[in-house]
CSV table of C-alpha atoms and ligand atoms in Angstrom, one decimal:
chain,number,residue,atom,x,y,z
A,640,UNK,CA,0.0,0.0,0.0
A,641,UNK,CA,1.1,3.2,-0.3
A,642,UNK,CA,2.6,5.7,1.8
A,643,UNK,CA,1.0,8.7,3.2
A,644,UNK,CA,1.5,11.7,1.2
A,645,UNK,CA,3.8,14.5,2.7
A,646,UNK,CA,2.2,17.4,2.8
A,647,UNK,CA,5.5,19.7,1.6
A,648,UNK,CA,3.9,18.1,-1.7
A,649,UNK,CA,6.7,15.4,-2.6
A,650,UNK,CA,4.4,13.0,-4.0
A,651,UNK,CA,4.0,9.4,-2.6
A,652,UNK,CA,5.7,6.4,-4.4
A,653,UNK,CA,3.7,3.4,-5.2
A,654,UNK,CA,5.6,0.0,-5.4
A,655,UNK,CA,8.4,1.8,-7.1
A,656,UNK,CA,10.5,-1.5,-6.8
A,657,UNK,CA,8.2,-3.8,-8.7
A,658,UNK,CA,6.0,-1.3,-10.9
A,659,UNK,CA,2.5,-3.2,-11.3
A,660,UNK,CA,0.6,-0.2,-11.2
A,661,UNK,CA,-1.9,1.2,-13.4
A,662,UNK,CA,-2.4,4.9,-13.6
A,663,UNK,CA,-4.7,7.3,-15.1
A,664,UNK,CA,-2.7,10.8,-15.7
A,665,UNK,CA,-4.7,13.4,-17.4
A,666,UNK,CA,-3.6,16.8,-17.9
A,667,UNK,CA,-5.7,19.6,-16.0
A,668,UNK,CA,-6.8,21.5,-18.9
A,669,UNK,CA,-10.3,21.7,-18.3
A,670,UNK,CA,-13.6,19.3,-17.0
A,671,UNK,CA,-12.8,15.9,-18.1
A,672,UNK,CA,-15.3,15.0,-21.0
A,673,UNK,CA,-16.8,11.4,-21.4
A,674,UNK,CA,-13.9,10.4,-23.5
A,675,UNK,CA,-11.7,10.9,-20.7
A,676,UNK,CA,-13.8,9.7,-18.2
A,677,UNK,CA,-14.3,6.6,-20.4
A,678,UNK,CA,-10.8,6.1,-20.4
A,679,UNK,CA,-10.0,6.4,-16.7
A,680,UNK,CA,-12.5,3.9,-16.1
A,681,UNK,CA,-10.8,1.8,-18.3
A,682,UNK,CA,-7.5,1.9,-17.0
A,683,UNK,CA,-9.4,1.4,-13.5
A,684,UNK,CA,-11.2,-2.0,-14.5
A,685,UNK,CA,-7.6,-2.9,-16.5
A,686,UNK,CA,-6.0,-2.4,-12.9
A,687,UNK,CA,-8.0,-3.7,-10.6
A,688,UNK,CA,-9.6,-6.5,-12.9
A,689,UNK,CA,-5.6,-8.0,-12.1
A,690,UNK,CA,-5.2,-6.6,-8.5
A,691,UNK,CA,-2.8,-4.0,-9.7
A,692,UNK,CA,-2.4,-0.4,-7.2
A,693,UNK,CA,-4.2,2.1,-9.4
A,694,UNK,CA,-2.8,5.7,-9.2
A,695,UNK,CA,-4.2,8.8,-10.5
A,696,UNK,CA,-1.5,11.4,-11.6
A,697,UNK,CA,-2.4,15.1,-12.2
A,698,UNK,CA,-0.1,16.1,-15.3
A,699,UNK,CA,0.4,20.0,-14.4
A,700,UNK,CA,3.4,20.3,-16.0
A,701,UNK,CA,2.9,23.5,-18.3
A,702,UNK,CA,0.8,25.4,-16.1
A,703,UNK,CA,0.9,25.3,-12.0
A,704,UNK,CA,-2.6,27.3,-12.2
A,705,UNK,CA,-4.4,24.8,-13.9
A,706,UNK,CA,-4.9,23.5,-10.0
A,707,UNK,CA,-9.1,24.1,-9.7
A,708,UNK,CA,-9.1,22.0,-13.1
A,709,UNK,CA,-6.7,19.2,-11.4
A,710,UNK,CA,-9.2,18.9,-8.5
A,711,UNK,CA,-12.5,19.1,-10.5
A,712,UNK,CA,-11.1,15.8,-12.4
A,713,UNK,CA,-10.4,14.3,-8.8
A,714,UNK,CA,-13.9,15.2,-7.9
A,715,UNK,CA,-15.5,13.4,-11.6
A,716,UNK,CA,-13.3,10.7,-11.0
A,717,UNK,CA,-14.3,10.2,-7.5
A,718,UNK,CA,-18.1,10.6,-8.6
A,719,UNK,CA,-18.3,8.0,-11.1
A,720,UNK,CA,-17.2,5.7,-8.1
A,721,UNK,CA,-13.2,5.2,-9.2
A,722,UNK,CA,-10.8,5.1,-6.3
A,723,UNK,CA,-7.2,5.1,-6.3
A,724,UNK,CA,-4.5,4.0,-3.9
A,725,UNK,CA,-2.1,7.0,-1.9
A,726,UNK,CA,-2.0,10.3,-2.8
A,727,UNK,CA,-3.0,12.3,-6.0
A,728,UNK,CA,0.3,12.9,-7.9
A,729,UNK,CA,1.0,16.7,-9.5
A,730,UNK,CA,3.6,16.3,-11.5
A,731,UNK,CA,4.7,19.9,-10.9
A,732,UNK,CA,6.4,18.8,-8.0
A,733,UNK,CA,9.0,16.6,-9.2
A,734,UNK,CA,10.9,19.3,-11.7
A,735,UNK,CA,13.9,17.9,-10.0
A,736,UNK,CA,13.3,14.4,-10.8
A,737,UNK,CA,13.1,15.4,-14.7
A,738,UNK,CA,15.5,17.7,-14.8
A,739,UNK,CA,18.0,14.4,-13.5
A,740,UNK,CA,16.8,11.9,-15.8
A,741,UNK,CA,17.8,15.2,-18.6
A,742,UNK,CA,21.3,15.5,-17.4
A,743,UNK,CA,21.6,11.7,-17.1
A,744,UNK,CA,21.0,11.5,-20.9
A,745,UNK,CA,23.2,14.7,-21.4
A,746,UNK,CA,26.0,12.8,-19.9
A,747,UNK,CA,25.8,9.6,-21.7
A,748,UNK,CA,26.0,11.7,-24.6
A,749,UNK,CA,22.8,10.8,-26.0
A,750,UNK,CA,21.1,14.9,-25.9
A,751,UNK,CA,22.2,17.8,-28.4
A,752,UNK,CA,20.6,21.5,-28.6
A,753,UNK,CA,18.1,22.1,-31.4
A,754,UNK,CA,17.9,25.5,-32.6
A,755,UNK,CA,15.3,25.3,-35.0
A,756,UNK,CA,11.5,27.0,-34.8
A,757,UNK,CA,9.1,25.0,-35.8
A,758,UNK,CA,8.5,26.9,-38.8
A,759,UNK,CA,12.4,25.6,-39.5
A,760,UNK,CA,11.7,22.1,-39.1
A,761,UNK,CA,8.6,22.1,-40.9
A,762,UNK,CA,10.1,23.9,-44.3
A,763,UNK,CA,13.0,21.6,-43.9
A,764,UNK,CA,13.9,18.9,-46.5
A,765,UNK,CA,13.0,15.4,-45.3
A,766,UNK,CA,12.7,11.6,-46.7
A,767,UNK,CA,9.2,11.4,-48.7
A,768,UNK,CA,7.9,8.6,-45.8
A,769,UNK,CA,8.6,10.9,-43.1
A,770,UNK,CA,5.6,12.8,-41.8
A,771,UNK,CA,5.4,16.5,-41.7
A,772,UNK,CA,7.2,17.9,-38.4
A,773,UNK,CA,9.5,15.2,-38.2
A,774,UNK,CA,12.4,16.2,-37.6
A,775,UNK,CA,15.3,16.4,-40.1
A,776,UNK,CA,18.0,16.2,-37.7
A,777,UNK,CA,19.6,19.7,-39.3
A,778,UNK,CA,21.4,20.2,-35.4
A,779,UNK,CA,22.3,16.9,-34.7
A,780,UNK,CA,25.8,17.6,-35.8
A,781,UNK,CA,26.5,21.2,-35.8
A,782,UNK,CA,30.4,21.9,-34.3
A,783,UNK,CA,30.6,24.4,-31.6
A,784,UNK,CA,31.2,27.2,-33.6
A,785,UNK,CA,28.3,26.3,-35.5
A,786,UNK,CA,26.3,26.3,-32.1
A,787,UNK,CA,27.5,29.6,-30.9
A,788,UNK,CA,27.1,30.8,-34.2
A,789,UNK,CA,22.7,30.0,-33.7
A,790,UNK,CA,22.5,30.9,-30.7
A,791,UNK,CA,23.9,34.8,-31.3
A,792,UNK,CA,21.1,35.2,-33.6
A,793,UNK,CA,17.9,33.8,-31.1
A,794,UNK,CA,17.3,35.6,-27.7
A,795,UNK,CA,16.3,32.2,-26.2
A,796,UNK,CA,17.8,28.9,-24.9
A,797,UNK,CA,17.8,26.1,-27.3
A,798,UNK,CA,15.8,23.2,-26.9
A,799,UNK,CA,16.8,19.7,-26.2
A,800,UNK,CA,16.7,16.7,-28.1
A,801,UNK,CA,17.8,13.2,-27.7
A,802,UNK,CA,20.2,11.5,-30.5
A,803,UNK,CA,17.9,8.0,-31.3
A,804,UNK,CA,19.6,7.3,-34.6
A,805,UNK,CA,16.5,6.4,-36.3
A,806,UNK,CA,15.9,3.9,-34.1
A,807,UNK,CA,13.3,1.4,-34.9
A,808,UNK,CA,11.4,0.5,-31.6
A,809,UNK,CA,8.8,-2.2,-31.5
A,810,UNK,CA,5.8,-1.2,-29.7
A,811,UNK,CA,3.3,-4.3,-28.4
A,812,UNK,CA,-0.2,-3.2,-27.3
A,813,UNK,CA,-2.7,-5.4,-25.4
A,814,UNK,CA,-5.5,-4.3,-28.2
A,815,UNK,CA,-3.3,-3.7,-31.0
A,816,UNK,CA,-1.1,-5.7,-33.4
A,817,UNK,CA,2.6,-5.4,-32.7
A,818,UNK,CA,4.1,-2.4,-34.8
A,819,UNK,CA,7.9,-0.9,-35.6
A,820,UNK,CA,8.1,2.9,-35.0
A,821,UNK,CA,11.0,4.7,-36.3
A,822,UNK,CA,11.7,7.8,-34.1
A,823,UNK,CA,13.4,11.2,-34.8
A,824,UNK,CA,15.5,12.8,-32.6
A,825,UNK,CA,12.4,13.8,-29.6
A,826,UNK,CA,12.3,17.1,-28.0
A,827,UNK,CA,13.2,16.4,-24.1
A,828,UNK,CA,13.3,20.0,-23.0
A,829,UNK,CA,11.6,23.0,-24.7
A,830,UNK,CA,12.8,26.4,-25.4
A,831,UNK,CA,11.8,27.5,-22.1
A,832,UNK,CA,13.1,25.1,-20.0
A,833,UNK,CA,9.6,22.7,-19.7
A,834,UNK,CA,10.3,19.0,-20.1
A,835,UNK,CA,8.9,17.8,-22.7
A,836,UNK,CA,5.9,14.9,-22.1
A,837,UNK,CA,7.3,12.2,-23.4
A,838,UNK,CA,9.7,12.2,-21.0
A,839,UNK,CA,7.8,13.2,-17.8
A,840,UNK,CA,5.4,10.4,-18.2
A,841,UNK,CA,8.3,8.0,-18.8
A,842,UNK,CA,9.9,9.5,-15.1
A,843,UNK,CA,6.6,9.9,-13.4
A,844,UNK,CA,5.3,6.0,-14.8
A,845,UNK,CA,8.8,4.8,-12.9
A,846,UNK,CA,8.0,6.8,-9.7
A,847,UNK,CA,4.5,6.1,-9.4
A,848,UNK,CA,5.8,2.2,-10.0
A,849,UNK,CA,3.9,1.7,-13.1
A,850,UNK,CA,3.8,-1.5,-14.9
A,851,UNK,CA,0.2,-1.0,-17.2
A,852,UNK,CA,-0.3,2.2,-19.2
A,853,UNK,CA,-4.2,2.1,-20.4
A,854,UNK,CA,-4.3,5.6,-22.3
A,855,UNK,CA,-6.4,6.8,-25.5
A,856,UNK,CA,-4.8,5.1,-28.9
A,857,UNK,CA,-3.9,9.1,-29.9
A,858,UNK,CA,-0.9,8.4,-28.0
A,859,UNK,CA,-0.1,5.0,-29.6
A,860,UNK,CA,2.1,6.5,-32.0
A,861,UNK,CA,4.9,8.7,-29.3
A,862,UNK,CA,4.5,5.5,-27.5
A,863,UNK,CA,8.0,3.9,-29.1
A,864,UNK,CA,9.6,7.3,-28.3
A,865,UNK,CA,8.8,6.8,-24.4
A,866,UNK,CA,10.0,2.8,-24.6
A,867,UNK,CA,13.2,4.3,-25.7
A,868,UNK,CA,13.5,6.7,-23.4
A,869,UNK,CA,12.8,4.0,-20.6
A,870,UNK,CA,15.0,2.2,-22.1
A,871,UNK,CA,18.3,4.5,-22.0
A,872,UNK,CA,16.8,6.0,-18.7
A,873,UNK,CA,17.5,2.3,-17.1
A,874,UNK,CA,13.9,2.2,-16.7
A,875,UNK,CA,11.4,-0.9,-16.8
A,876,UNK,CA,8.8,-0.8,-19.7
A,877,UNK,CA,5.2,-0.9,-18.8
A,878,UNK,CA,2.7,-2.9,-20.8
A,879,UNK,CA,0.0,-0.6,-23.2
A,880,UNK,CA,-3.1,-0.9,-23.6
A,881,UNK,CA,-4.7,2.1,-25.9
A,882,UNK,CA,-8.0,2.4,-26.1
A,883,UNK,CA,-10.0,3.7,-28.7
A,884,UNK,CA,-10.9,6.9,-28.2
A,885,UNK,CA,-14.3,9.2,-28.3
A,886,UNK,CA,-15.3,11.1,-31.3
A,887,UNK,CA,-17.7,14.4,-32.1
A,888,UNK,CA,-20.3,13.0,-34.9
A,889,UNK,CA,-17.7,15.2,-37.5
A,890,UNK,CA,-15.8,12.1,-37.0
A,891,UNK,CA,-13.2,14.7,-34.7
A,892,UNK,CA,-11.7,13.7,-31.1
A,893,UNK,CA,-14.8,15.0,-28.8
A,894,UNK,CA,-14.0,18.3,-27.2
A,895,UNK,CA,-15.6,20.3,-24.5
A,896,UNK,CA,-17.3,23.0,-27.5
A,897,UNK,CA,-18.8,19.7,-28.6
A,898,UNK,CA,-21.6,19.9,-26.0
A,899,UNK,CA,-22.8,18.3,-23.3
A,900,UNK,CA,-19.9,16.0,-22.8
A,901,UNK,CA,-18.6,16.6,-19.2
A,902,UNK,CA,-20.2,14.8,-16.2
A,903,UNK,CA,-21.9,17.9,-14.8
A,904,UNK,CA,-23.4,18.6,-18.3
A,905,UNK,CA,-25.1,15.3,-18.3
A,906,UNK,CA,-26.2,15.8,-14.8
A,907,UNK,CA,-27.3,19.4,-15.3
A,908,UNK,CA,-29.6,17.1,-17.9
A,909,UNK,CA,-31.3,15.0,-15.7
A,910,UNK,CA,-29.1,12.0,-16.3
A,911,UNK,CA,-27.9,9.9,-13.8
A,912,UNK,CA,-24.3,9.3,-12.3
A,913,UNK,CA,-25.8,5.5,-13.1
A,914,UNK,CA,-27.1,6.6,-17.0
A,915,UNK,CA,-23.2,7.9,-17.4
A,916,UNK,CA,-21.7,4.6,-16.6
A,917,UNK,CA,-24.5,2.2,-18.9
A,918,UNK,CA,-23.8,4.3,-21.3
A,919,UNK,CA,-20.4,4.3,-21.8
A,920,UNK,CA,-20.4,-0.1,-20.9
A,921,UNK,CA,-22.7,0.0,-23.4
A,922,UNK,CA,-20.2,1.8,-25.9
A,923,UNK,CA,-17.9,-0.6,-24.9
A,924,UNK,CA,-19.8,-3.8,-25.6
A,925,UNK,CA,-20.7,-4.6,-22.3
A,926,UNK,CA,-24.2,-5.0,-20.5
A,927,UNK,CA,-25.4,-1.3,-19.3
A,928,UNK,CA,-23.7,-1.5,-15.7
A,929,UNK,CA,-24.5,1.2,-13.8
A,930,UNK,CA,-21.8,1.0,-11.2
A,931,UNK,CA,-18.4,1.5,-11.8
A,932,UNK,CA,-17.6,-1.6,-9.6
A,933,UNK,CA,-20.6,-3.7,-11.5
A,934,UNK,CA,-18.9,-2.5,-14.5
A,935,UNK,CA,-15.3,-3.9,-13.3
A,936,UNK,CA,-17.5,-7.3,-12.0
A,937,UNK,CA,-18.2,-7.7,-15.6
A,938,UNK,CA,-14.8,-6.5,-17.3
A,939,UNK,CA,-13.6,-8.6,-20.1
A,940,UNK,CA,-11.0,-7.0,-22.1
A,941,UNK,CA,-12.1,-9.3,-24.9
A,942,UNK,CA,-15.0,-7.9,-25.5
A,943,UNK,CA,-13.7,-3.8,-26.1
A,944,UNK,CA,-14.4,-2.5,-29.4
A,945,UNK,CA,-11.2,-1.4,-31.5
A,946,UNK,CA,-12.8,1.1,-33.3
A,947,UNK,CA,-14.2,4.9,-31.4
A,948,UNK,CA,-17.5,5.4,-30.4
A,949,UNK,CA,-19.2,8.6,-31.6
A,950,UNK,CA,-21.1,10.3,-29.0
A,951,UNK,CA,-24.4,11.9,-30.5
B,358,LIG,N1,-1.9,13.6,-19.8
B,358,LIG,C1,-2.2,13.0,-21.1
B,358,LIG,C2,-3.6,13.4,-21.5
B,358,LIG,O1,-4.4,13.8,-20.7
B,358,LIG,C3,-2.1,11.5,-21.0
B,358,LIG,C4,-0.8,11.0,-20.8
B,358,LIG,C5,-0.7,9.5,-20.7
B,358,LIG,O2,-1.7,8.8,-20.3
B,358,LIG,O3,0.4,9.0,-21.0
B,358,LIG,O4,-3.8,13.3,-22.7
């Protein structure tokens, strides 16, 4: 079990030393909407479906007043009846802990600065499979004169990236077919000093003693760039399971302009805590439970659907 929380706001650790965890980790950007809410119970029923601790991780890494949004999410997740063992994580805290696992790549020799805007990278030459934004690797090699050279002409930091070669990394998936993704050199640390996501998750997943990432299939494809950072990070892999994800009826991933999609919105409609849950074990091919616990009585991952459910 885990620890108490300290309240100087250094986040408990969860079974660091054999990550089983699961996790749901959204970022505070606003209410979460039924796709989100649809996800965490998800990685819930994954999680406790196989006795695994199930931590919930508040992803304020851009923005330390997104706070009221980090605790409204606590409040919907609580609501739909989804606990979670020790403390809510806020990533905020653990600056330090990224900033090591930056300078531990630095010194195996594995980081470089990137001077490039995005505008650069996007007007850049690249091979005809690679998709747009990928990036060209135009500072991988650039001597130091070169280097001091960019940086007299920008009044800002460079970013930093990591050197992966073109690796190919093989991603397996509990509900998709194994795939090979070939990375580009990933952004660790922006322009103004943030770490970049793909490698806070990787850190926080390793904290929180994560062994099973359930997260929306948008994220299937950075997933290869977080195995490798694990990987040269001296950090265990979890296992994946993305889920497909919900869509507005344009076929777009549902927003919160999209309606009434949050759990208040349904509420403020006369719907049930109860209706939120049938509906969305309904959308996932299961019989219309209206408990989260019936729900996880019932959970067969063999049943999900592999394809997004549009919400009218
Ligand atoms: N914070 C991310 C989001 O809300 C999810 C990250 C993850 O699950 O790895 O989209």
């Amino acid at each position: 079990m885990a620890e108490p929380i300290s309240t100087s706001g250094e986040p408990a650790r969860i079974g660091s030393s054999n990550h089983r965890a699961g996790r749901y980790a959204p970022s505070p950007s606003g209410a979460l909407h039924i796709g989100n809410l649809r996800t965490a119970l998800l990685a819930w029923a994954f999680a406790r479906a196989e006795g695994r601790p199930f931590v919930v991780r508040v992803e304020d890494i851009d923005d330390y007043k997104t706070r009221d949004f980090g605790l409204q999410q606590l409040e919907d997740l609580a609501a739909l009846g989804l606990d979670w063992d020790g403390e809510v994580v806020w990533s905020s805290y653990r600056h330090a802990h990224y900033q090591q696992a930056i300078d531990q790549l630095t010194s195996a020799g594995l980081t470089y600065p990137c001077y490039c805007s995005r505008k650069d990278i996007l007007e850049a030459p690249r091979a005809p499979h690679d998709p747009p934004g990928t990036y060209p690797g135009t500072c991988a090699n650039l001597t130091e004169d070169e280097r001091a050279e960019r940086q007299a002409t920008r009044d800002r930091p460079p970013a930093i990236r990591v050197r992966t070669n073109r690796a190919q990394v093989e991603v397996t998936d509990r509900l998709h077919p194994p795939q090979v993704q070939v990375l580009d050199d990933v952004v660790i640390q922006r322009f103004d000093g943030t770490p970049a996501y793909n490698l806070t998750v990787v850190v926080d997943d390793h904290l929180d003693g994560v062994g099973q990432v359930v997260r929306g299939d948008d994220l299937l494809p950075v997933t290869g760039r977080q195995i490798w950072l694990a990987r040269h990070l001296g950090i265990p892999v979890p296992e994946y399971a993305h889920v497909p994800l919900v869509l507005n009826q344009a076929g777009q991933r549902l927003a919160k302009r999209d309606g009434a999609v949050t759990l208040a919105d349904r509420l403020a409609l006369g719907e049930t805590v109860g209706d939120v849950i049938a509906a969305m074990a309904t959308s996932l091919h299961h019989s219309p439970t209206r408990t989260a616990q019936a729900f996880l009585d019932a959970f067969n991952p063999t049943l999900l659907p592999r394809t997004p459910w549009v919400f009218a």
